[in-house]
Coordinates of C-alpha atoms in Angstrom, one line a residue:
Chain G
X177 CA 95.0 110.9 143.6
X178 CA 92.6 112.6 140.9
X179 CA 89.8 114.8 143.7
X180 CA 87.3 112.6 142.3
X181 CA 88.3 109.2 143.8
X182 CA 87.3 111.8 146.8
X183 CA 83.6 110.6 146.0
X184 CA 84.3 106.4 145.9
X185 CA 84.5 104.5 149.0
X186 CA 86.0 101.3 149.6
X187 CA 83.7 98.8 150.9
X188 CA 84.6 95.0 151.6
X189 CA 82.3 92.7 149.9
X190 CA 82.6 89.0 149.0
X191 CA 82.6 88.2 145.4
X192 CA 81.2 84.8 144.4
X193 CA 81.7 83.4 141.1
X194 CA 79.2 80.3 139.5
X195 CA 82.1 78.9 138.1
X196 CA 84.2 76.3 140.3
X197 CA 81.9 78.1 142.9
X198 CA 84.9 80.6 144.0
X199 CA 84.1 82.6 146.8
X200 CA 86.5 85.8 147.3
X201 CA 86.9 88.4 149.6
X202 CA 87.6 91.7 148.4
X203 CA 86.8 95.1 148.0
X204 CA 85.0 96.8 145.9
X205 CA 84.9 100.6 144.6
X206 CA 81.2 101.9 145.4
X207 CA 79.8 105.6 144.9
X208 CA 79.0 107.6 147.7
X209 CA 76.1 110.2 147.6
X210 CA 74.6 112.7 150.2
X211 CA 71.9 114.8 150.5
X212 CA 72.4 118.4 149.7
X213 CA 70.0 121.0 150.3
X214 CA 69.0 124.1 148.7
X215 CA 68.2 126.9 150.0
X216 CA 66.8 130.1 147.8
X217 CA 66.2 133.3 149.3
X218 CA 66.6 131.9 153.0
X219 CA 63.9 129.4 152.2
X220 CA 65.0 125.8 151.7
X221 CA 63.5 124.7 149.1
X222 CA 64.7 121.4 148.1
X223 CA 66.7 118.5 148.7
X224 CA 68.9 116.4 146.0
X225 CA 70.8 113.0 146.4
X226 CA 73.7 113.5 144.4
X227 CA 77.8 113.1 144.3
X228 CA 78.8 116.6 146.8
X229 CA 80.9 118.2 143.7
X230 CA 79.5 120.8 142.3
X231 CA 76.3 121.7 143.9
X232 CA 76.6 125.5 143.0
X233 CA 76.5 124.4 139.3
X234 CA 73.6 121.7 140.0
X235 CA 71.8 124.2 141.7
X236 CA 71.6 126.9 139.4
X237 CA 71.2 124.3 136.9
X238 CA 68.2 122.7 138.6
X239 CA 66.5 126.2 139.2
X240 CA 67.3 127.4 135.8
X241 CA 65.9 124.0 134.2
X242 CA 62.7 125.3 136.0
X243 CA 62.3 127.9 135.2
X244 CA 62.3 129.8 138.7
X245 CA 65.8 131.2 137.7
X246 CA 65.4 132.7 133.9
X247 CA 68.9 134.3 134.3
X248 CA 72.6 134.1 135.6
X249 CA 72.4 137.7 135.9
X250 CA 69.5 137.7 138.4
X251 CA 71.7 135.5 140.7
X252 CA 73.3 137.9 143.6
X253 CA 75.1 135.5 145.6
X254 CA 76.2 131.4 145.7
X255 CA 77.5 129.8 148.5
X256 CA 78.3 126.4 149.3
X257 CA 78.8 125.5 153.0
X258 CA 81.9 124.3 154.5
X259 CA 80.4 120.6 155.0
X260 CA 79.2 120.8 151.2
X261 CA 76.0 119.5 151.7
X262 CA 73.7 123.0 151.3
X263 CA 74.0 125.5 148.6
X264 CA 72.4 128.9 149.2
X265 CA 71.3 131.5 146.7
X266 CA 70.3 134.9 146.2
X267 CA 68.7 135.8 143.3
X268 CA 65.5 137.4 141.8
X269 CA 63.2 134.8 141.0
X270 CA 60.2 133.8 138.6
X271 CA 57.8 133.1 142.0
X272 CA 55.1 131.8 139.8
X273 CA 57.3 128.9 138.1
X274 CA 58.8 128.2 141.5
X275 CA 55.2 127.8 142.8
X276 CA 54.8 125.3 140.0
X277 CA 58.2 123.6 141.5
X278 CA 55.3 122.7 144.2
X279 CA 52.3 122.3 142.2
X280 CA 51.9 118.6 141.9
X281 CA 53.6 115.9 143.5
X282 CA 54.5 113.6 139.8
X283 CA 56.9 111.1 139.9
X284 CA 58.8 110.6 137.0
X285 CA 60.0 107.5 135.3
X286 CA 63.3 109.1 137.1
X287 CA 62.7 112.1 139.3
X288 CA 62.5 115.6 138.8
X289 CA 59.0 116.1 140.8
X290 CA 58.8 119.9 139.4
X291 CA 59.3 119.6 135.5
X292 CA 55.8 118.2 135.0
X293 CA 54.0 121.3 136.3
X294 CA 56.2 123.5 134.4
X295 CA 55.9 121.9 131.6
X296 CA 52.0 122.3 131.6
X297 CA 52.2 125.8 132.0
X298 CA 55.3 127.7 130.6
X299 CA 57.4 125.0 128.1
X300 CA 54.5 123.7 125.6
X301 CA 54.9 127.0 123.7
X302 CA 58.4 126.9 122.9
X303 CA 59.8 125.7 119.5
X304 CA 63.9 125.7 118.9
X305 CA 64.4 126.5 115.5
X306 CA 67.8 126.7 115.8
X307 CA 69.7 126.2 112.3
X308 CA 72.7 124.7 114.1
X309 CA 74.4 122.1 112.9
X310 CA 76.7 119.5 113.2
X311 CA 78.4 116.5 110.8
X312 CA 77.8 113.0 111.5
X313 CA 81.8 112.5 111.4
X314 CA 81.5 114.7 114.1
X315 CA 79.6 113.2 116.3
X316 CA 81.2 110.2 116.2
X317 CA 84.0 111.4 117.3
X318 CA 82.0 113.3 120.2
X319 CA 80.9 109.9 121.4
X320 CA 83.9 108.0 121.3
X321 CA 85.2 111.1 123.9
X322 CA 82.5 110.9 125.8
X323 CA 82.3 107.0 126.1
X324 CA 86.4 107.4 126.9
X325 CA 85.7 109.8 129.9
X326 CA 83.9 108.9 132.5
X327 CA 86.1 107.9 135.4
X328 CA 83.5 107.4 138.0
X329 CA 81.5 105.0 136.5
X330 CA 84.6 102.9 134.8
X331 CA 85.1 102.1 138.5
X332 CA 81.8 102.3 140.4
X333 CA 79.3 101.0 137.8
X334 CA 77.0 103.3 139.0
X335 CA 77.6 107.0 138.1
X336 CA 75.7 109.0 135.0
X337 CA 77.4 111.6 133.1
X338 CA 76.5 114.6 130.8
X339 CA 78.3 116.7 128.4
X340 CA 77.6 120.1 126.5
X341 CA 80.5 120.1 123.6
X342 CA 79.6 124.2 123.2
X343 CA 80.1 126.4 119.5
X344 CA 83.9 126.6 120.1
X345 CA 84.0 123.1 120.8
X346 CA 85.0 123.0 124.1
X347 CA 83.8 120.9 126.4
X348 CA 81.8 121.2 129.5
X349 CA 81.0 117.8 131.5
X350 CA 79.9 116.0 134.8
X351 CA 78.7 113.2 136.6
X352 CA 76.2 112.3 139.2
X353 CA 74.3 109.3 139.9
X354 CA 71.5 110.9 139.0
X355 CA 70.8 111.3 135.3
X356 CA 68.6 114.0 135.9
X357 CA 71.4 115.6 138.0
X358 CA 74.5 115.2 135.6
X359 CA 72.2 117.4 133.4
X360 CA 71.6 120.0 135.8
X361 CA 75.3 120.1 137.0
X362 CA 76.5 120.3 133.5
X363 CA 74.4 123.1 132.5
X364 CA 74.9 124.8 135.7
X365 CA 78.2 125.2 134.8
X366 CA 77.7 126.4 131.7
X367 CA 75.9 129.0 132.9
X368 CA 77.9 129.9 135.6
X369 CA 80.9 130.6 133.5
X370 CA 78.5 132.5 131.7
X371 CA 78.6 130.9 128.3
X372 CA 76.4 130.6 125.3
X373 CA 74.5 127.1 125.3
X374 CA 72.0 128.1 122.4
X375 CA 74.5 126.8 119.9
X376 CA 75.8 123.3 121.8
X377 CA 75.0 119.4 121.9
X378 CA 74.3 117.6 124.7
X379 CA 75.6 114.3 125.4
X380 CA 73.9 111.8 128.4
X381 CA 74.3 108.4 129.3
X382 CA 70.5 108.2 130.3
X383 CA 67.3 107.1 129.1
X384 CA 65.8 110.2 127.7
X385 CA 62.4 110.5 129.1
X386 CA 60.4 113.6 128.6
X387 CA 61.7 115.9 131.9
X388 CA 64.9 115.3 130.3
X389 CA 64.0 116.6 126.7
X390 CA 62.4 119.6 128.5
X391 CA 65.5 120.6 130.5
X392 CA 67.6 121.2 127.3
X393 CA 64.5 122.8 126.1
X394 CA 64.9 124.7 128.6
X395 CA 68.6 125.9 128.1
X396 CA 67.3 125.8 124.0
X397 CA 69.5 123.4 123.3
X398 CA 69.2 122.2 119.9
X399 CA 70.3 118.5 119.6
X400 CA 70.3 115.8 122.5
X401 CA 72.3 112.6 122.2
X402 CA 72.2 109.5 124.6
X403 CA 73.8 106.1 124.7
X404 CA 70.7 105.1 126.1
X405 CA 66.6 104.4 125.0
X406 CA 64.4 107.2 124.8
X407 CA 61.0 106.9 126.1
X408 CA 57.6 107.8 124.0
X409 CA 56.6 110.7 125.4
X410 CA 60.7 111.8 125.6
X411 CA 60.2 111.8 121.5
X412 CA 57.1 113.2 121.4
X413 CA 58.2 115.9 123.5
X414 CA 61.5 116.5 121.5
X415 CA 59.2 116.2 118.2
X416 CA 57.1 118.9 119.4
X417 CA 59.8 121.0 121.2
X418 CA 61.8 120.9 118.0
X419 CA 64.7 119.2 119.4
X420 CA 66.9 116.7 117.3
X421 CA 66.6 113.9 119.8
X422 CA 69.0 110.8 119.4
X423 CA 68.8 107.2 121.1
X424 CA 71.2 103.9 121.2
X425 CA 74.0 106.0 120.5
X426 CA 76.6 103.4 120.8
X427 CA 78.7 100.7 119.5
X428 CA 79.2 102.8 115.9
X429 CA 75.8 103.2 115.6
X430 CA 72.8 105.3 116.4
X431 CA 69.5 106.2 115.7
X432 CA 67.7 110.2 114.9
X433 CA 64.2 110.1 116.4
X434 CA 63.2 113.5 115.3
X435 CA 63.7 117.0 113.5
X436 CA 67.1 114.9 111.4
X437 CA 68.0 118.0 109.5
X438 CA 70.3 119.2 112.0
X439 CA 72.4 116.5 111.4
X440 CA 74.2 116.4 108.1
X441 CA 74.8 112.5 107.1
X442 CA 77.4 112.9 103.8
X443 CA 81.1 112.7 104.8
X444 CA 82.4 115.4 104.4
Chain H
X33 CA 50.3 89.5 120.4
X34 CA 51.1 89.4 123.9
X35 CA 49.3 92.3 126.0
X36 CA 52.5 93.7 126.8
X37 CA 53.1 94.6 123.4
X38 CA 50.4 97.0 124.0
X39 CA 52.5 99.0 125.6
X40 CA 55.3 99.4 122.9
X41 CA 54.7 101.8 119.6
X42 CA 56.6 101.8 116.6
X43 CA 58.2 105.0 115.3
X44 CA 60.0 106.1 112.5
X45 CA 63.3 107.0 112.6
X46 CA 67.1 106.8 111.1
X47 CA 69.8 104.4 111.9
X48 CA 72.9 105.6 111.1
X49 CA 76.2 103.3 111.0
X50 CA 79.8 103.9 111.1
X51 CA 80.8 101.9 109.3
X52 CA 80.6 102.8 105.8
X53 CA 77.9 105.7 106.8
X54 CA 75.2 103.5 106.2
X55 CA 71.6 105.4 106.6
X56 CA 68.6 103.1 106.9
X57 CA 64.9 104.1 107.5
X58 CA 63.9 101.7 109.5
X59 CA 61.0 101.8 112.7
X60 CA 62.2 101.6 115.8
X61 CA 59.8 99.9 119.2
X62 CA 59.7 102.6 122.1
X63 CA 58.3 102.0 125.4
X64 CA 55.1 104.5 126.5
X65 CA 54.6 106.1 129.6
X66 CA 51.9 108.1 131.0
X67 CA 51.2 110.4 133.8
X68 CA 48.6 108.2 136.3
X69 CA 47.2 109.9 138.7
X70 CA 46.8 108.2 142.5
X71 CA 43.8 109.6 144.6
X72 CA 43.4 108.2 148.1
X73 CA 40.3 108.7 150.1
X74 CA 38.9 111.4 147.6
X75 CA 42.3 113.7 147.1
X76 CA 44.4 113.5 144.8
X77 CA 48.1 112.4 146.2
X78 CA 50.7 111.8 143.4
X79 CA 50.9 111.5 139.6
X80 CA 53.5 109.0 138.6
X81 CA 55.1 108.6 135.2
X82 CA 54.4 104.5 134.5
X83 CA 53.7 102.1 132.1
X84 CA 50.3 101.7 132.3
X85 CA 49.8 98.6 133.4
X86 CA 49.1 97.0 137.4
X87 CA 47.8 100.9 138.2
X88 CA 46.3 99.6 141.5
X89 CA 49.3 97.4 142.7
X90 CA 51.9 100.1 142.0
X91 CA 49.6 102.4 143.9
X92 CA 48.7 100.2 146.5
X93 CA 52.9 98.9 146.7
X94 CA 53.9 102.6 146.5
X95 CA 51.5 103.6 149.6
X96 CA 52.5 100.8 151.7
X97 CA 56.4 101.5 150.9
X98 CA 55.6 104.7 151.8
X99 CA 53.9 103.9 155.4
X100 CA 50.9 105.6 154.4
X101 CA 49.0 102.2 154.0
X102 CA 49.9 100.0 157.0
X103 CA 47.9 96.7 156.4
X104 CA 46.2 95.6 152.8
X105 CA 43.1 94.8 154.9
X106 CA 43.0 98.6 155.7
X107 CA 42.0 98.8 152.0
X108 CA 38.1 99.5 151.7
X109 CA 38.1 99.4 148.2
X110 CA 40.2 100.0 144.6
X111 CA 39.1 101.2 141.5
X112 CA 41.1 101.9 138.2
X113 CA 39.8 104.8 135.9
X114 CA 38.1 103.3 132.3
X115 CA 41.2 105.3 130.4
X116 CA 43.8 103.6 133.1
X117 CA 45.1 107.1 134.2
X118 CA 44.2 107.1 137.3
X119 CA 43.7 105.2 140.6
X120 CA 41.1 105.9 143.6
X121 CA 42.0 104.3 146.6
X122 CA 39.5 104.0 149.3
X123 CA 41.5 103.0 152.8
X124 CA 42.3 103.5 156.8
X125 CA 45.5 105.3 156.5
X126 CA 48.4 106.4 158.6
X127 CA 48.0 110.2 158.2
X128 CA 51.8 110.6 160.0
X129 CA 53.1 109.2 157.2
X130 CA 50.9 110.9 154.6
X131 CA 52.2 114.0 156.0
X132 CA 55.8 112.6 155.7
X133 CA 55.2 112.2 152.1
X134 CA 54.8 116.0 151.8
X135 CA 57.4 116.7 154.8
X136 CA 60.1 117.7 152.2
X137 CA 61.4 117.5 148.7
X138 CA 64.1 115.6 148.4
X139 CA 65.0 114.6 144.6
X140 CA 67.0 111.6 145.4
X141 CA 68.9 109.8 142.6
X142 CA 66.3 108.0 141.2
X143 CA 63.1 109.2 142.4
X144 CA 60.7 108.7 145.4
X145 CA 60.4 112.0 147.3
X146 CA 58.4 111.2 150.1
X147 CA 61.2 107.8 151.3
X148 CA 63.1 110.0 153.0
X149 CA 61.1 111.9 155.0
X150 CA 59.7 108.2 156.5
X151 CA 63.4 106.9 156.6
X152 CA 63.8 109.9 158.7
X153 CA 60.7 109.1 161.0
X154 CA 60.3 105.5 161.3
X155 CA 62.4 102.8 159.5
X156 CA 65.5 103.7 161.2
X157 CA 64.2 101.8 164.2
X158 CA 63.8 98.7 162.2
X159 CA 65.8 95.6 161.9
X160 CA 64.9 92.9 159.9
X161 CA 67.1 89.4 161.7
X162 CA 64.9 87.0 159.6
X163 CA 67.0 84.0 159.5
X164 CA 65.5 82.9 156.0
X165 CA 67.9 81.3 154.4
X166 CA 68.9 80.2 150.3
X167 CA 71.5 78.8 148.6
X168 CA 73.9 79.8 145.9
X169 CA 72.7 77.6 143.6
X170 CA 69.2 78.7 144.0
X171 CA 70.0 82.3 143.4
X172 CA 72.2 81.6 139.8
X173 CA 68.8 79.8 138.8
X174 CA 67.1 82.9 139.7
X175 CA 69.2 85.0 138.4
X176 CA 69.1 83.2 134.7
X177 CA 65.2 83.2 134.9
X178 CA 65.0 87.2 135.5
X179 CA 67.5 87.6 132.8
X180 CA 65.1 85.5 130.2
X181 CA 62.0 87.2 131.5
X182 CA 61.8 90.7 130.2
X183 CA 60.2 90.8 127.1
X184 CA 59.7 94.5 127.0
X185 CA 63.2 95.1 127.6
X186 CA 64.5 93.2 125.0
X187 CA 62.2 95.0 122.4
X188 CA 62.7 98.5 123.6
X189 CA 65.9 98.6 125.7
X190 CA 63.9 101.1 127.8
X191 CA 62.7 98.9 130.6
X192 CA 63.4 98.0 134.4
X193 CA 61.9 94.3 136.2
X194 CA 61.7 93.6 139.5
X195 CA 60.4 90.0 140.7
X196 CA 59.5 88.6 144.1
X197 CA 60.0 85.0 145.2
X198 CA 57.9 83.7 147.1
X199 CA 58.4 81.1 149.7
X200 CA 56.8 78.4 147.7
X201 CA 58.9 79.1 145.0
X202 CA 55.9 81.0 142.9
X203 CA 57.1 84.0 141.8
X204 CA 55.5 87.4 141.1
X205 CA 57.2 89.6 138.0
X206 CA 56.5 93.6 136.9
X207 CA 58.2 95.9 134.9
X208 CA 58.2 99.9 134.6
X209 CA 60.4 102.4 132.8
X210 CA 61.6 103.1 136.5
X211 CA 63.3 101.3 138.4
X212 CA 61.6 102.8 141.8
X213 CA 58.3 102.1 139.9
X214 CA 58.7 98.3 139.3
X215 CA 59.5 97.2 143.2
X216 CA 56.1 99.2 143.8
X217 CA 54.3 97.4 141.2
X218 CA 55.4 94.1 142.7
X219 CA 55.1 94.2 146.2
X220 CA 51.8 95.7 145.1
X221 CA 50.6 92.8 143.4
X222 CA 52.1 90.8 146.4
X223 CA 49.5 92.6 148.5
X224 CA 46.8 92.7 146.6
X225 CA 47.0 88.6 146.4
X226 CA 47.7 88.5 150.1
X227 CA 51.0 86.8 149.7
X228 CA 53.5 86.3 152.8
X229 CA 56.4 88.2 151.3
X230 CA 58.6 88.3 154.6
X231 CA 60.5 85.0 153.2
X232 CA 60.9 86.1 149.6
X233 CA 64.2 87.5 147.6
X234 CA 63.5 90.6 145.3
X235 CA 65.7 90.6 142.3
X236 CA 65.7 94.1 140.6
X237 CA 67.4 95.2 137.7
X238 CA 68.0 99.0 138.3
X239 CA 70.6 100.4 141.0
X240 CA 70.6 100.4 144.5
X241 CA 70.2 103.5 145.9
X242 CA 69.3 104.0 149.7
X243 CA 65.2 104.5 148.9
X244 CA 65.0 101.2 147.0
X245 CA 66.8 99.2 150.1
X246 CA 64.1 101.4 152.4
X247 CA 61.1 100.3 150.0
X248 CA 62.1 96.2 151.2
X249 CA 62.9 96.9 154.1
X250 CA 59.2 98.4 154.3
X251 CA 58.0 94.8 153.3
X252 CA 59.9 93.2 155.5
X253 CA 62.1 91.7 152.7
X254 CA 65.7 90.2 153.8
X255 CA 67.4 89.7 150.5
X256 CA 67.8 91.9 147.6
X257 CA 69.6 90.8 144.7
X258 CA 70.4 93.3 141.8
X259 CA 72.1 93.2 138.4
X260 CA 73.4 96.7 138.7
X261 CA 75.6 98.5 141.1
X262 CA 74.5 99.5 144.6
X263 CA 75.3 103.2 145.8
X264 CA 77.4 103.7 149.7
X265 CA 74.0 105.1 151.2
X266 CA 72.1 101.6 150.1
X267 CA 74.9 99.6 151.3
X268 CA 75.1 101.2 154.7
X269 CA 70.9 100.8 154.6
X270 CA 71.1 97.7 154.4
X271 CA 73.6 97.3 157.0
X272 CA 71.6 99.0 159.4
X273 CA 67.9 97.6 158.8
X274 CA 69.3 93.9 158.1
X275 CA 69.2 93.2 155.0
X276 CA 71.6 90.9 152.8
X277 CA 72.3 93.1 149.8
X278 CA 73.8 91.7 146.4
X279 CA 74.9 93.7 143.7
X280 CA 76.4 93.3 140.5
X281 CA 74.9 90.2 139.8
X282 CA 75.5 89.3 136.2
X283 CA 78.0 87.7 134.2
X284 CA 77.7 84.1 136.5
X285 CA 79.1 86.5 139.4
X286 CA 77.7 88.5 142.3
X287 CA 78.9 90.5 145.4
X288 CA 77.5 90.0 148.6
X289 CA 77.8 93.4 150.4
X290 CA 75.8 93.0 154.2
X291 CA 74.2 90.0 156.0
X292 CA 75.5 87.1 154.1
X293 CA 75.0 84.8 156.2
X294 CA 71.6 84.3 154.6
X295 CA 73.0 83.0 151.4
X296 CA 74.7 79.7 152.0
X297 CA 77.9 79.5 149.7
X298 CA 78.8 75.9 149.5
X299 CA 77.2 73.8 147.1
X300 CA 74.7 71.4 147.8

């Protein structure tokens, strides 16, 4: 059995049906998620609902994203305990960005309570103007792959996933049932195994609002693609950011909210 | 034009197709969110990303989910900021649970950090043995109705509903780009119009994690009924406060997961 199944339990459930009103009893595949903590420096410092695989990478990811880790090098030590459900780091930190991590409580169309305050102080200034680029014949081919690979969700219904498809064009993904999380996972592992993210594409299942623009700001990653809506201020953001944001990327089709010239349309 | 429209802007952007690499310019309708600020009793509490719409029932649903506001009539007074950014609540509070909300940052799938901490405290204790009753044929009518009934959805693809019915069959709708957001909002306007919601269903459109079965079981709610999946932690919520969970509910077809014996099955 694939060590992801690890993560679904089965849960008895009765299925009814309008038609001929049929009433089954079965069972059905459901998602299980825990609360993992995460402790920096001895302090804990957060808690995360997510899928237990991979917390080292989701939290790096999550402290990188804000800023309170600027580099894989300043990290001394990871450690996940045996039960999986804390993650403790060493690491030289930006104290004044994770002070920001507890500047305002905002909640976000999805989560992410720290972004917000970073994103007021530190963020705004950036501009990626990256001249990566990618063809469109490309990326269609990206998001048939990542439509084709997402286990968990094909039998839960209820898992999000993320992608980084990096300069060699290999592939780094995962899943959480967070979208927030998937993102932090997957970029955690990038940076874990130490590899450039400055020239890679990010693919997500989830609406992107504006914390999730600024987290591949963050990792200056250049163009974002979802399968999903993007919100106002998730465009504005990516307009302003100068990241080529795309939306409704699905069913052969998709739409470039902002900065287009990353993308080159002609077949090639 | 509908006031809801309000809420939607038009933006530029490309639409690429597959099929024969077609490239339109075209405008595309994208939801706006801001940040809305909640102060209670003079301090500021919470910013929450929203549509800005029903400020004062998400803040005064979100408060009360949250324990912090135990009875509406502990409400002195409610006022919504000219530019519709923020909320000052005037009220007797619970300051236990205010604490709570600041007890610990947990980023749980969706949102909602200060659930947990309550779950924690107080909720556990509760079980909710309403024996409220409806039947299948009721809830596919419902079901059909909610589907028809989000206009902003079907213009931006960017939106989660959530509607309560009543015991007298009225019926109270809201929307939000979250799906956390949208129960607030309309338990909020439950409140606020001093509705009995202790025999009502809530339908909701986004997932069921554990804090969204915590948020009706705050309100006393015995049946929730969602078109998306539910995670294990909501299920085994459910199971423990008493609540008759349905998931998946779609497609003429809906699991029952806990407590069914509130639904009755055969037709009538």
């Amino acid at each position: 059995m694939d060590d992801k199944i690890a993560f679904v339990k089965e849960i008895p459930c009765i299925l009814v049906e309008k038609k001929g009103n049929k009433i089954t009893e079965k069972n059905d595949f459901i998602i299980t998620e825990e609360r993992i903590a995460i402790y920096l420096n001895d302090i804990k410092i957060i808690s995360v609902m997510s899928i237990p695989c991979d917390q080292d990478a989701y939290a790096v990811g999550f402290l990188m994203s804000e800023g309170v880790i600027e580099d894989i090098k300043d990290i001394q030590n990871i450690v996940i305990a045996n039960d999986g459900l804390s993650v403790y780091i060493q690491a030289n930190i930006n104290t004044e960005n994770l002070k920001n991590l507890y500047h305002e409580k905002t909640l976000t169309s999805g989560c992410c309570v720290g972004v917000t305050g970073n994103f007021d102080g530190k963020i705004i200034e950036k501009f990626i103007d990256s001249s990566f680029e990618i063809s469109i014949n490309r990326i269609w081919k990206l998001i048939e792959d990542f439509e084709n690979s997402n286990l968990l969700f094909s039998i839960t219904g209820c898992v999000h996933q993320a992608s980084l498809i990096l300069e060699d064009e290999s592939k780094i993904f995962s899943q959480d049932v967070g979208r927030h999380n998937a993102i932090d996972k997957v970029v955690g592992k990038a940076r874990l195994n130490q590899k450039d993210i400055s020239k890679s594409i990010l693919l997500v299942s989830g609406r992107l609002s504006m914390e999730m623009v600024i987290k591949a700001a963050m990792h200056n990653i250049a163009i974002v693609i979802s399968r999903a809506a993007s919100t106002y201020l998730g465009i504005k953001t990516a307009q302003m950011l100068g990241i080529t944001l795309v939306g409704f990327a699905r069913d052969n089709k998709l739409n470039i909210y902002t900065h287009p010239s990353r993308i080159i349309l002609e077949n090639s």
